[in-house]
Amino acid sequence: MKILVTGGAGFIGSHTLIELYKAGHSAVVVDNLSNSKPESLRRVAEIIGVPEIPFFKIDIRDRDDLERVFAEHQFDACIHFAGLKAVGESVEKPWEYYENNIGGTLVLVDVMRHHGCKNIIFSSSATIYGDPAEIPITENCPKGQCTNPYGWTKSMLEQVLMDIQKADPEWNVVLLRYFNPVGAHPSGRIGENPNGIPNNLMPYITQVAVGKRKELGVFGNDYPTPDGTGVRDYIHVCDLANAHVCALQAIARHCGIGIYNIGTGNGYSVLDMVNAFVKMNNVAVPYSIKPRREGDIATCYCNPAKAKAELGWEAKFGIEEMVRDSWNWQRLNPDGYPD
């Protein structure tokens, strides 16, 4: 298939490009580079052995630019990553998140349907479950009260896409609800490259380990968990990337709507991750306990059985590979991608 990958220069998008090409697909990337660097695409091309990845620097909210991309290429499907994604920032800038994430997706879907491309894999999130009604979380778990505007954009866009498919059954919509992506490509050439202070645990750990930050703040050690720190379902980004290739098989068989949790089914606490990182990589990670953050929940991990049964997908990598590859990327690229 020929795939449009929005936000393809970002952390998950760049790793997904490698899996797409490995599986025999081709891709075209659109990205406004607001939270990514074109260097990631150059390195992806290097890893997969092609001269370059076709790339358009555009914002998906710009209908005219998007129309030009579709006029030049006939796409079989779109994998839609593009969007703002920082939970804390979304609380401070709700309008920007709703306008960018929802507005951009509405433009994208409208252009897609006018060009006869009615297959989309949407980058959703476990945040749509809010404080989950059941652990481990299955796809039958009701969507909850999201605790931030970022989560609400994902929840709302799931509904938008399901309503579009219901009105026009020619559409195939796959909603992949990610849990907590970590790690990096084992080559160390591409990885997570956050702007400013990291919002996620693993890049914060690696930046402390490499000396960019003094210590890690652990938010809360009084949760009802084995060691008091929050428990999450961390998944290696290469496993997550591969889930998108498997999801294309659902589209090929005209799935209509497919909803899948993408996680390992294992819960690891913050201190589990810190301790595994220190042990695996033999590097110190000083930390201190901070007050709980508003909106954080104690435990969140999934049951990924549906993805295995229907997509033939399951995670291959464990916590050791996650912390090893995260450190390998940071160690080899202490300042991330060059400008």
PDB file of C-alpha atoms in Angstrom, residues 106-296:
ATOM      1  CA  LEU A 106     -11.437  17.533  10.173  1.00  0.00           C
ATOM      2  CA  VAL A 107      -9.548  19.116   7.277  1.00  0.00           C
ATOM      3  CA  LEU A 108      -7.543  15.938   6.696  1.00  0.00           C
ATOM      4  CA  VAL A 109     -10.597  13.662   6.627  1.00  0.00           C
ATOM      5  CA  ASP A 110     -12.468  16.016   4.310  1.00  0.00           C
ATOM      6  CA  VAL A 111      -9.594  16.091   1.825  1.00  0.00           C
ATOM      7  CA  MET A 112      -9.202  12.315   2.092  1.00  0.00           C
ATOM      8  CA  ARG A 113     -12.828  11.604   1.243  1.00  0.00           C
ATOM      9  CA  HIS A 114     -12.832  14.000  -1.711  1.00  0.00           C
ATOM     10  CA  HIS A 115      -9.874  12.088  -3.134  1.00  0.00           C
ATOM     11  CA  GLY A 116     -11.410   8.662  -2.539  1.00  0.00           C
ATOM     12  CA  CYS A 117      -9.076   7.658   0.290  1.00  0.00           C
ATOM     13  CA  LYS A 118     -11.360   6.330   3.019  1.00  0.00           C
ATOM     14  CA  ASN A 119      -8.976   4.313   5.172  1.00  0.00           C
ATOM     15  CA  ILE A 120      -7.457   5.793   8.322  1.00  0.00           C
ATOM     16  CA  ILE A 121      -5.472   4.541  11.311  1.00  0.00           C
ATOM     17  CA  PHE A 122      -5.804   7.039  14.135  1.00  0.00           C
ATOM     18  CA  SER A 123      -3.232   7.588  16.847  1.00  0.00           C
ATOM     19  CA  SER A 124      -5.424   7.474  19.947  1.00  0.00           C
ATOM     20  CA  SER A 125      -4.500   7.102  23.589  1.00  0.00           C
ATOM     21  CA  ALA A 126      -5.247   5.269  26.820  1.00  0.00           C
ATOM     22  CA  THR A 127      -6.085   8.700  28.253  1.00  0.00           C
ATOM     23  CA  ILE A 128      -9.579   8.266  26.788  1.00  0.00           C
ATOM     24  CA  TYR A 129     -10.328   5.775  29.587  1.00  0.00           C
ATOM     25  CA  GLY A 130      -9.831   8.453  32.261  1.00  0.00           C
ATOM     26  CA  ASP A 131      -9.638   6.736  35.642  1.00  0.00           C
ATOM     27  CA  PRO A 132     -10.416   3.288  34.201  1.00  0.00           C
ATOM     28  CA  ALA A 133     -13.397   1.303  35.424  1.00  0.00           C
ATOM     29  CA  GLU A 134     -11.436  -1.953  35.192  1.00  0.00           C
ATOM     30  CA  ILE A 135      -7.829  -3.151  35.350  1.00  0.00           C
ATOM     31  CA  PRO A 136      -6.511  -4.559  33.108  1.00  0.00           C
ATOM     32  CA  ILE A 137      -8.315  -2.353  30.617  1.00  0.00           C
ATOM     33  CA  THR A 138     -10.125  -4.041  27.743  1.00  0.00           C
ATOM     34  CA  GLU A 139     -11.665  -2.312  24.740  1.00  0.00           C
ATOM     35  CA  ASN A 140     -15.060  -2.871  26.349  1.00  0.00           C
ATOM     36  CA  CYS A 141     -14.083  -0.613  29.239  1.00  0.00           C
ATOM     37  CA  PRO A 142     -16.240   2.532  29.009  1.00  0.00           C
ATOM     38  CA  LYS A 143     -14.554   5.743  27.981  1.00  0.00           C
ATOM     39  CA  GLY A 144     -14.091   7.850  31.084  1.00  0.00           C
ATOM     40  CA  GLN A 145     -13.879  11.484  32.098  1.00  0.00           C
ATOM     41  CA  CYS A 146     -10.640  12.694  30.560  1.00  0.00           C
ATOM     42  CA  THR A 147      -8.481  14.710  32.924  1.00  0.00           C
ATOM     43  CA  ASN A 148      -7.025  17.167  30.364  1.00  0.00           C
ATOM     44  CA  PRO A 149      -7.793  18.769  26.986  1.00  0.00           C
ATOM     45  CA  TYR A 150      -5.258  16.556  25.188  1.00  0.00           C
ATOM     46  CA  GLY A 151      -7.199  13.474  26.291  1.00  0.00           C
ATOM     47  CA  TRP A 152     -10.486  15.071  25.294  1.00  0.00           C
ATOM     48  CA  THR A 153      -9.197  15.748  21.755  1.00  0.00           C
ATOM     49  CA  LYS A 154      -8.425  12.045  21.377  1.00  0.00           C
ATOM     50  CA  SER A 155     -11.792  11.001  22.803  1.00  0.00           C
ATOM     51  CA  MET A 156     -13.709  13.484  20.645  1.00  0.00           C
ATOM     52  CA  LEU A 157     -11.835  12.526  17.481  1.00  0.00           C
ATOM     53  CA  GLU A 158     -12.566   8.860  18.064  1.00  0.00           C
ATOM     54  CA  GLN A 159     -16.258   9.794  18.087  1.00  0.00           C
ATOM     55  CA  VAL A 160     -15.910  11.971  14.983  1.00  0.00           C
ATOM     56  CA  LEU A 161     -14.262   9.158  13.034  1.00  0.00           C
ATOM     57  CA  MET A 162     -16.794   6.557  14.203  1.00  0.00           C
ATOM     58  CA  ASP A 163     -19.675   8.843  13.202  1.00  0.00           C
ATOM     59  CA  ILE A 164     -18.135   9.411   9.751  1.00  0.00           C
ATOM     60  CA  GLN A 165     -17.766   5.661   9.237  1.00  0.00           C
ATOM     61  CA  LYS A 166     -21.318   5.022  10.396  1.00  0.00           C
ATOM     62  CA  ALA A 167     -22.654   7.552   7.887  1.00  0.00           C
ATOM     63  CA  ASP A 168     -20.457   6.220   5.069  1.00  0.00           C
ATOM     64  CA  PRO A 169     -19.625   2.494   5.405  1.00  0.00           C
ATOM     65  CA  GLU A 170     -16.999   2.784   2.659  1.00  0.00           C
ATOM     66  CA  TRP A 171     -14.725   4.109   5.396  1.00  0.00           C
ATOM     67  CA  ASN A 172     -12.445   1.838   7.398  1.00  0.00           C
ATOM     68  CA  VAL A 173     -11.352   3.375  10.703  1.00  0.00           C
ATOM     69  CA  VAL A 174      -8.834   1.763  13.059  1.00  0.00           C
ATOM     70  CA  LEU A 175      -8.420   3.403  16.467  1.00  0.00           C
ATOM     71  CA  LEU A 176      -5.177   2.395  18.170  1.00  0.00           C
ATOM     72  CA  ARG A 177      -5.230   3.294  21.849  1.00  0.00           C
ATOM     73  CA  TYR A 178      -1.577   3.604  22.815  1.00  0.00           C
ATOM     74  CA  PHE A 179      -0.393   3.095  26.331  1.00  0.00           C
ATOM     75  CA  ASN A 180       3.108   4.484  27.171  1.00  0.00           C
ATOM     76  CA  PRO A 181       5.630   4.374  24.303  1.00  0.00           C
ATOM     77  CA  VAL A 182       9.307   4.257  25.313  1.00  0.00           C
ATOM     78  CA  GLY A 183      12.570   2.982  23.850  1.00  0.00           C
ATOM     79  CA  ALA A 184      14.154   3.749  20.503  1.00  0.00           C
ATOM     80  CA  HIS A 185      15.315   1.991  17.364  1.00  0.00           C
ATOM     81  CA  PRO A 186      18.085  -0.444  18.361  1.00  0.00           C
ATOM     82  CA  SER A 187      20.494   1.290  15.972  1.00  0.00           C
ATOM     83  CA  GLY A 188      20.422   4.361  18.214  1.00  0.00           C
ATOM     84  CA  ARG A 189      19.915   6.530  15.116  1.00  0.00           C
ATOM     85  CA  ILE A 190      16.350   7.623  15.872  1.00  0.00           C
ATOM     86  CA  GLY A 191      14.528   8.095  19.172  1.00  0.00           C
ATOM     87  CA  GLU A 192      12.457  10.434  21.313  1.00  0.00           C
ATOM     88  CA  ASN A 193      13.576  14.054  20.958  1.00  0.00           C
ATOM     89  CA  PRO A 194      11.315  16.259  23.119  1.00  0.00           C
ATOM     90  CA  ASN A 195      11.399  20.042  22.955  1.00  0.00           C
ATOM     91  CA  GLY A 196      12.280  21.649  26.289  1.00  0.00           C
ATOM     92  CA  ILE A 197      11.510  19.838  29.535  1.00  0.00           C
ATOM     93  CA  PRO A 198      10.329  16.271  28.804  1.00  0.00           C
ATOM     94  CA  ASN A 199       6.706  15.511  29.596  1.00  0.00           C
ATOM     95  CA  ASN A 200       7.224  11.745  29.688  1.00  0.00           C
ATOM     96  CA  LEU A 201       9.111   9.578  32.168  1.00  0.00           C
ATOM     97  CA  MET A 202      11.699   7.842  30.011  1.00  0.00           C
ATOM     98  CA  PRO A 203      13.238  10.864  28.257  1.00  0.00           C
ATOM     99  CA  TYR A 204      13.443  12.552  31.648  1.00  0.00           C
ATOM    100  CA  ILE A 205      15.301   9.513  33.049  1.00  0.00           C
ATOM    101  CA  THR A 206      17.712   9.479  30.112  1.00  0.00           C
ATOM    102  CA  GLN A 207      18.383  13.229  30.330  1.00  0.00           C
ATOM    103  CA  VAL A 208      19.224  12.864  34.017  1.00  0.00           C
ATOM    104  CA  ALA A 209      21.475   9.902  33.212  1.00  0.00           C
ATOM    105  CA  VAL A 210      23.341  11.814  30.514  1.00  0.00           C
ATOM    106  CA  GLY A 211      23.805  14.826  32.798  1.00  0.00           C
ATOM    107  CA  LYS A 212      21.409  17.280  31.170  1.00  0.00           C
ATOM    108  CA  ARG A 213      19.198  17.413  34.272  1.00  0.00           C
ATOM    109  CA  LYS A 214      20.069  17.215  37.960  1.00  0.00           C
ATOM    110  CA  GLU A 215      17.468  14.693  39.100  1.00  0.00           C
ATOM    111  CA  LEU A 216      14.190  13.020  38.275  1.00  0.00           C
ATOM    112  CA  GLY A 217      11.051  14.149  40.074  1.00  0.00           C
ATOM    113  CA  VAL A 218       8.815  11.231  41.052  1.00  0.00           C
ATOM    114  CA  PHE A 219       5.301  12.593  41.481  1.00  0.00           C
ATOM    115  CA  GLY A 220       3.724  10.764  44.396  1.00  0.00           C
ATOM    116  CA  ASN A 221       4.818   7.711  46.381  1.00  0.00           C
ATOM    117  CA  ASP A 222       1.577   7.139  48.284  1.00  0.00           C
ATOM    118  CA  TYR A 223      -0.570   5.510  45.581  1.00  0.00           C
ATOM    119  CA  PRO A 224      -2.179   2.121  46.324  1.00  0.00           C
ATOM    120  CA  THR A 225       0.518   0.303  44.305  1.00  0.00           C
ATOM    121  CA  PRO A 226       3.307  -2.086  45.403  1.00  0.00           C
ATOM    122  CA  ASP A 227       5.875   0.696  45.891  1.00  0.00           C
ATOM    123  CA  GLY A 228       3.529   3.694  46.095  1.00  0.00           C
ATOM    124  CA  THR A 229       4.437   5.131  42.682  1.00  0.00           C
ATOM    125  CA  GLY A 230       2.170   5.189  39.643  1.00  0.00           C
ATOM    126  CA  VAL A 231       1.942   2.033  37.520  1.00  0.00           C
ATOM    127  CA  ARG A 232       1.740   2.221  33.729  1.00  0.00           C
ATOM    128  CA  ASP A 233       1.869  -0.054  30.696  1.00  0.00           C
ATOM    129  CA  TYR A 234       5.118   0.859  28.927  1.00  0.00           C
ATOM    130  CA  ILE A 235       5.543  -0.396  25.371  1.00  0.00           C
ATOM    131  CA  HIS A 236       8.607  -0.374  23.154  1.00  0.00           C
ATOM    132  CA  VAL A 237       8.144   2.084  20.304  1.00  0.00           C
ATOM    133  CA  CYS A 238       9.202  -0.535  17.732  1.00  0.00           C
ATOM    134  CA  ASP A 239       6.401  -2.826  18.938  1.00  0.00           C
ATOM    135  CA  LEU A 240       3.984   0.099  18.750  1.00  0.00           C
ATOM    136  CA  ALA A 241       5.171   0.937  15.239  1.00  0.00           C
ATOM    137  CA  ASN A 242       4.594  -2.644  14.127  1.00  0.00           C
ATOM    138  CA  ALA A 243       0.994  -2.466  15.374  1.00  0.00           C
ATOM    139  CA  HIS A 244       0.254   0.040  12.609  1.00  0.00           C
ATOM    140  CA  VAL A 245       1.462  -2.390   9.941  1.00  0.00           C
ATOM    141  CA  CYS A 246      -0.782  -5.082  11.436  1.00  0.00           C
ATOM    142  CA  ALA A 247      -3.683  -2.603  11.468  1.00  0.00           C
ATOM    143  CA  LEU A 248      -3.333  -2.182   7.699  1.00  0.00           C
ATOM    144  CA  GLN A 249      -4.363  -5.828   7.415  1.00  0.00           C
ATOM    145  CA  ALA A 250      -7.644  -4.964   9.152  1.00  0.00           C
ATOM    146  CA  ILE A 251      -8.192  -2.191   6.633  1.00  0.00           C
ATOM    147  CA  ALA A 252      -7.411  -4.556   3.755  1.00  0.00           C
ATOM    148  CA  ARG A 253     -10.218  -6.861   4.891  1.00  0.00           C
ATOM    149  CA  HIS A 254     -12.638  -3.903   5.232  1.00  0.00           C
ATOM    150  CA  CYS A 255     -12.953  -3.915   9.008  1.00  0.00           C
ATOM    151  CA  GLY A 256     -15.348  -0.940   9.196  1.00  0.00           C
ATOM    152  CA  ILE A 257     -14.381   0.143  12.703  1.00  0.00           C
ATOM    153  CA  GLY A 258     -11.607  -1.528  14.661  1.00  0.00           C
ATOM    154  CA  ILE A 259     -10.615  -0.479  18.189  1.00  0.00           C
ATOM    155  CA  TYR A 260      -7.485  -1.893  19.818  1.00  0.00           C
ATOM    156  CA  ASN A 261      -5.461  -1.391  22.966  1.00  0.00           C
ATOM    157  CA  ILE A 262      -1.757  -1.333  22.145  1.00  0.00           C
ATOM    158  CA  GLY A 263       0.270  -2.209  25.217  1.00  0.00           C
ATOM    159  CA  THR A 264       2.108  -5.136  26.749  1.00  0.00           C
ATOM    160  CA  GLY A 265      -0.452  -6.026  29.411  1.00  0.00           C
ATOM    161  CA  ASN A 266       2.207  -5.547  32.108  1.00  0.00           C
ATOM    162  CA  GLY A 267       2.190  -2.744  34.651  1.00  0.00           C
ATOM    163  CA  TYR A 268       5.494  -1.216  35.780  1.00  0.00           C
ATOM    164  CA  SER A 269       5.811   1.484  38.417  1.00  0.00           C
ATOM    165  CA  VAL A 270       7.910   4.621  38.059  1.00  0.00           C
ATOM    166  CA  LEU A 271      10.512   3.142  40.400  1.00  0.00           C
ATOM    167  CA  ASP A 272      10.443  -0.168  38.497  1.00  0.00           C
ATOM    168  CA  MET A 273      11.476   1.757  35.393  1.00  0.00           C
ATOM    169  CA  VAL A 274      14.154   3.756  37.208  1.00  0.00           C
ATOM    170  CA  ASN A 275      15.627   0.663  38.842  1.00  0.00           C
ATOM    171  CA  ALA A 276      15.578  -1.346  35.612  1.00  0.00           C
ATOM    172  CA  PHE A 277      17.312   1.521  33.806  1.00  0.00           C
ATOM    173  CA  VAL A 278      20.042   1.787  36.448  1.00  0.00           C
ATOM    174  CA  LYS A 279      20.608  -1.982  36.544  1.00  0.00           C
ATOM    175  CA  MET A 280      20.599  -2.531  32.773  1.00  0.00           C
ATOM    176  CA  ASN A 281      22.770   0.436  31.861  1.00  0.00           C
ATOM    177  CA  ASN A 282      24.955   0.736  34.971  1.00  0.00           C
ATOM    178  CA  VAL A 283      24.345   4.481  35.217  1.00  0.00           C
ATOM    179  CA  ALA A 284      23.039   6.563  38.117  1.00  0.00           C
ATOM    180  CA  VAL A 285      19.616   8.259  38.064  1.00  0.00           C
ATOM    181  CA  PRO A 286      19.158  10.411  41.178  1.00  0.00           C
ATOM    182  CA  TYR A 287      15.527  11.168  42.000  1.00  0.00           C
ATOM    183  CA  SER A 288      13.418  12.853  44.637  1.00  0.00           C
ATOM    184  CA  ILE A 289       9.784  12.396  45.635  1.00  0.00           C
ATOM    185  CA  LYS A 290       7.431  15.240  44.738  1.00  0.00           C
ATOM    186  CA  PRO A 291       3.732  15.783  45.486  1.00  0.00           C
ATOM    187  CA  ARG A 292       1.214  14.011  43.293  1.00  0.00           C
ATOM    188  CA  ARG A 293       0.277  15.740  40.051  1.00  0.00           C
ATOM    189  CA  GLU A 294      -3.341  16.703  39.581  1.00  0.00           C
ATOM    190  CA  GLY A 295      -5.095  14.318  37.225  1.00  0.00           C
ATOM    191  CA  ASP A 296      -2.659  11.429  37.625  1.00  0.00           C
TER     192      ASP A 296
END
